[in-house]
CSV table of C-alpha atoms in Angstrom, one decimal:
chain,number,residue,atom,x,y,z
A,1,MET,CA,97.1,101.1,102.1
A,2,THR,CA,95.0,103.0,99.6
A,3,MET,CA,92.7,101.7,96.8
A,4,SER,CA,95.4,102.5,94.2
A,5,GLU,CA,97.8,100.2,96.0
A,6,VAL,CA,95.2,97.4,96.4
A,7,TRP,CA,93.8,97.5,92.8
A,8,PRO,CA,96.9,96.0,91.1
A,9,LEU,CA,96.9,93.1,93.6
A,10,LEU,CA,93.6,91.8,92.2
A,11,ARG,CA,93.7,89.4,89.3
A,12,PRO,CA,92.5,90.9,86.0
A,13,LEU,CA,89.4,88.6,85.9
A,14,CYS,CA,88.6,89.6,89.5
A,15,ARG,CA,88.9,93.3,88.6
A,16,LYS,CA,86.5,92.9,85.6
A,17,LEU,CA,84.0,91.0,87.8
A,18,ALA,CA,84.3,93.7,90.5
A,19,LEU,CA,83.7,96.4,87.9
A,20,LEU,CA,80.6,94.5,86.6
A,21,GLY,CA,79.4,94.2,90.2
A,22,TRP,CA,79.9,97.9,91.0
A,23,ALA,CA,78.2,98.9,87.7
A,24,SER,CA,75.2,96.7,88.2
A,25,SER,CA,74.9,97.9,91.8
A,26,ALA,CA,74.9,101.5,90.6
A,27,ALA,CA,72.3,100.7,87.9
A,28,GLY,CA,70.1,98.8,90.4
A,29,MET,CA,70.4,101.6,93.0
A,30,ALA,CA,69.4,104.2,90.4
A,31,ALA,CA,66.4,102.1,89.3
A,32,GLY,CA,65.4,101.4,92.9
A,33,LEU,CA,65.6,105.1,93.8
A,34,ALA,CA,63.6,106.0,90.7
A,35,VAL,CA,60.9,103.5,91.9
A,36,ALA,CA,61.0,104.7,95.5
A,37,ILE,CA,60.9,108.4,94.7
A,38,ALA,CA,58.6,108.5,91.6
A,39,SER,CA,56.1,105.7,92.2
A,40,GLY,CA,52.8,106.2,93.8
A,41,THR,CA,50.7,103.7,95.6
A,42,ARG,CA,50.6,101.5,92.5
A,43,LEU,CA,53.4,100.7,90.1
A,44,SER,CA,53.0,101.9,86.5
A,45,PRO,CA,54.3,99.5,83.8
A,46,MET,CA,57.5,101.7,83.5
A,47,MET,CA,58.0,101.6,87.3
A,48,SER,CA,57.4,97.8,87.3
A,49,THR,CA,60.1,97.5,84.6
A,50,LEU,CA,62.5,99.6,86.8
A,51,GLN,CA,61.7,97.4,89.8
A,52,LEU,CA,62.6,94.4,87.7
A,53,VAL,CA,65.8,96.1,86.5
A,54,ALA,CA,66.7,96.8,90.2
A,55,GLY,CA,66.1,93.1,91.1
A,56,MET,CA,68.1,91.8,88.2
A,57,SER,CA,70.9,94.2,88.9
A,58,MET,CA,71.1,92.9,92.5
A,59,ALA,CA,71.4,89.3,91.2
A,60,VAL,CA,74.1,90.3,88.7
A,61,SER,CA,76.0,92.3,91.3
A,62,VAL,CA,75.9,89.6,93.9
A,63,CYS,CA,76.9,86.9,91.4
A,64,SER,CA,79.8,88.9,90.0
A,65,PHE,CA,81.2,89.8,93.4
A,66,VAL,CA,80.8,86.2,94.6
A,67,MET,CA,82.7,84.9,91.6
A,68,ALA,CA,85.4,87.6,92.0
A,69,ALA,CA,85.9,86.8,95.6
A,70,ALA,CA,86.0,83.1,94.9
A,71,LEU,CA,88.5,83.4,92.1
A,72,GLN,CA,90.9,85.7,94.0
A,73,PRO,CA,93.3,83.5,96.0
A,74,ARG,CA,93.8,84.4,99.6
A,75,GLY,CA,97.1,86.0,100.5
A,76,ARG,CA,99.3,88.6,99.1
A,77,LEU,CA,101.6,88.7,96.1
A,78,PRO,CA,105.3,88.1,96.6
A,79,GLU,CA,107.8,90.8,96.0
A,80,GLY,CA,108.4,91.4,92.3
A,81,ALA,CA,104.9,90.6,91.2
A,82,ASN,CA,103.7,92.6,88.2
A,83,ALA,CA,100.5,94.8,88.1
A,84,GLY,CA,98.6,91.9,86.3
A,85,GLY,CA,99.0,89.8,89.4
A,86,LEU,CA,101.6,87.4,88.0
A,87,ALA,CA,104.3,86.5,90.4
A,88,PRO,CA,107.9,85.8,89.3
A,89,ARG,CA,108.6,82.2,88.3
A,90,GLY,CA,108.8,79.8,91.3
A,91,GLN,CA,107.1,82.2,93.8
A,92,GLU,CA,103.5,81.7,95.1
A,93,PHE,CA,101.1,83.7,97.1
A,94,GLN,CA,102.1,84.1,100.7
A,95,LEU,CA,99.4,83.6,103.3
A,96,ASP,CA,98.9,86.4,105.8
A,97,SER,CA,96.4,85.5,108.6
A,98,ALA,CA,97.3,87.7,111.6
A,99,GLY,CA,96.5,91.2,112.5
A,100,GLU,CA,93.9,93.8,111.4
A,101,PHE,CA,93.0,95.1,108.0
A,102,PRO,CA,93.9,98.6,106.9
A,103,ALA,CA,91.4,101.4,107.5
A,104,THR,CA,90.6,101.5,103.7
A,105,VAL,CA,89.4,97.9,103.7
A,106,GLN,CA,87.7,98.1,107.1
A,107,ALA,CA,85.6,101.1,105.8
A,108,PHE,CA,83.9,98.8,103.3
A,109,LEU,CA,82.8,96.5,106.1
A,110,LEU,CA,81.4,99.4,108.1
A,111,GLY,CA,79.7,100.6,105.0
A,112,ALA,CA,78.1,97.2,104.5
A,113,LEU,CA,76.8,97.2,108.1
A,114,ALA,CA,75.4,100.7,107.7
A,115,PHE,CA,73.6,99.8,104.5
A,116,LEU,CA,72.2,96.6,106.2
A,117,ALA,CA,70.9,98.8,109.0
A,118,GLY,CA,69.1,101.0,106.5
A,119,ALA,CA,67.6,97.9,104.8
A,120,VAL,CA,66.4,96.6,108.1
A,121,ALA,CA,64.9,100.0,109.0
A,122,PHE,CA,62.9,100.2,105.7
A,123,ALA,CA,61.8,96.6,106.0
A,124,CYS,CA,60.5,97.2,109.5
A,125,ALA,CA,58.8,100.4,108.4
A,126,GLY,CA,57.1,98.5,105.6
A,127,LEU,CA,56.0,95.8,107.9
A,128,VAL,CA,54.3,98.1,110.4
A,129,LEU,CA,52.1,99.7,107.8
A,130,GLN,CA,48.5,98.4,108.0
A,131,SER,CA,48.4,97.8,104.3
A,132,GLY,CA,51.8,95.9,104.3
A,133,PRO,CA,55.0,96.9,102.7
A,134,SER,CA,54.6,99.7,100.1
A,135,THR,CA,56.4,99.8,96.8
A,136,GLN,CA,58.5,102.6,98.2
A,137,SER,CA,59.7,100.6,101.2
A,138,VAL,CA,60.5,97.6,99.0
A,139,ALA,CA,62.4,99.8,96.6
A,140,PHE,CA,64.4,101.4,99.4
A,141,CYS,CA,65.2,98.0,100.8
A,142,GLN,CA,66.5,97.0,97.4
A,143,VAL,CA,68.7,100.2,97.3
A,144,PHE,CA,70.2,99.5,100.7
A,145,LEU,CA,70.7,95.8,100.0
A,146,LEU,CA,72.5,96.6,96.8
A,147,GLY,CA,74.7,99.0,98.7
A,148,ALA,CA,75.4,96.4,101.4
A,149,ALA,CA,76.2,93.8,98.8
A,150,ALA,CA,78.6,96.1,96.9
A,151,SER,CA,80.4,97.2,100.2
A,152,GLY,CA,80.4,93.7,101.7
A,153,PHE,CA,81.7,91.9,98.7
A,154,THR,CA,84.3,94.6,98.1
A,155,PHE,CA,85.5,94.1,101.6
A,156,MET,CA,85.7,90.3,101.0
A,157,LEU,CA,87.5,90.8,97.7
A,158,PHE,CA,90.1,93.3,99.1
A,159,SER,CA,90.5,91.5,102.4
A,160,LYS,CA,92.0,88.5,100.5
A,161,VAL,CA,94.9,90.5,99.0
A,162,VAL,CA,95.9,93.3,101.4
A,163,PRO,CA,98.4,92.5,104.1
A,164,ARG,CA,97.0,92.8,107.6
A,165,ARG,CA,98.6,95.0,110.2
A,166,ALA,CA,100.3,93.0,112.8
A,167,ASP,CA,100.4,95.9,115.3
A,168,ARG,CA,97.4,95.8,117.7
């Protein structure tokens, strides 16, 4: 199952919240990378503002993904459902709880784990410095945590709607 097949299964509100989450993740990652790459040992007022933007973007991203995942009902749409996620009259979502997820959806989970490993690596690198975590290590942690949040919540959102493979 590809992303173009999964996208119509999400409710319109969930799609909008996911887009907001991805956009704020991208903005936060860009701000975090700017701080990590361009800042020195101390943050200038502009870099402090970018650090704040990265932190706020993380909060917006996580909130929008959590709301999207919470609002999307678990299961898959019945046959005949339209692209807006509305089922024909009298039919409800069908639960599908057995099997594995398609590779497209599993890739988001693996991406989240890889990003989390990067965040842990930069956090550990910042902690072993004699002077404590630097602004660069904190900014790189933010970048990797935003990537992990975007990937992890995307997995959660799409795992609710895609049918699992029953073959093992």
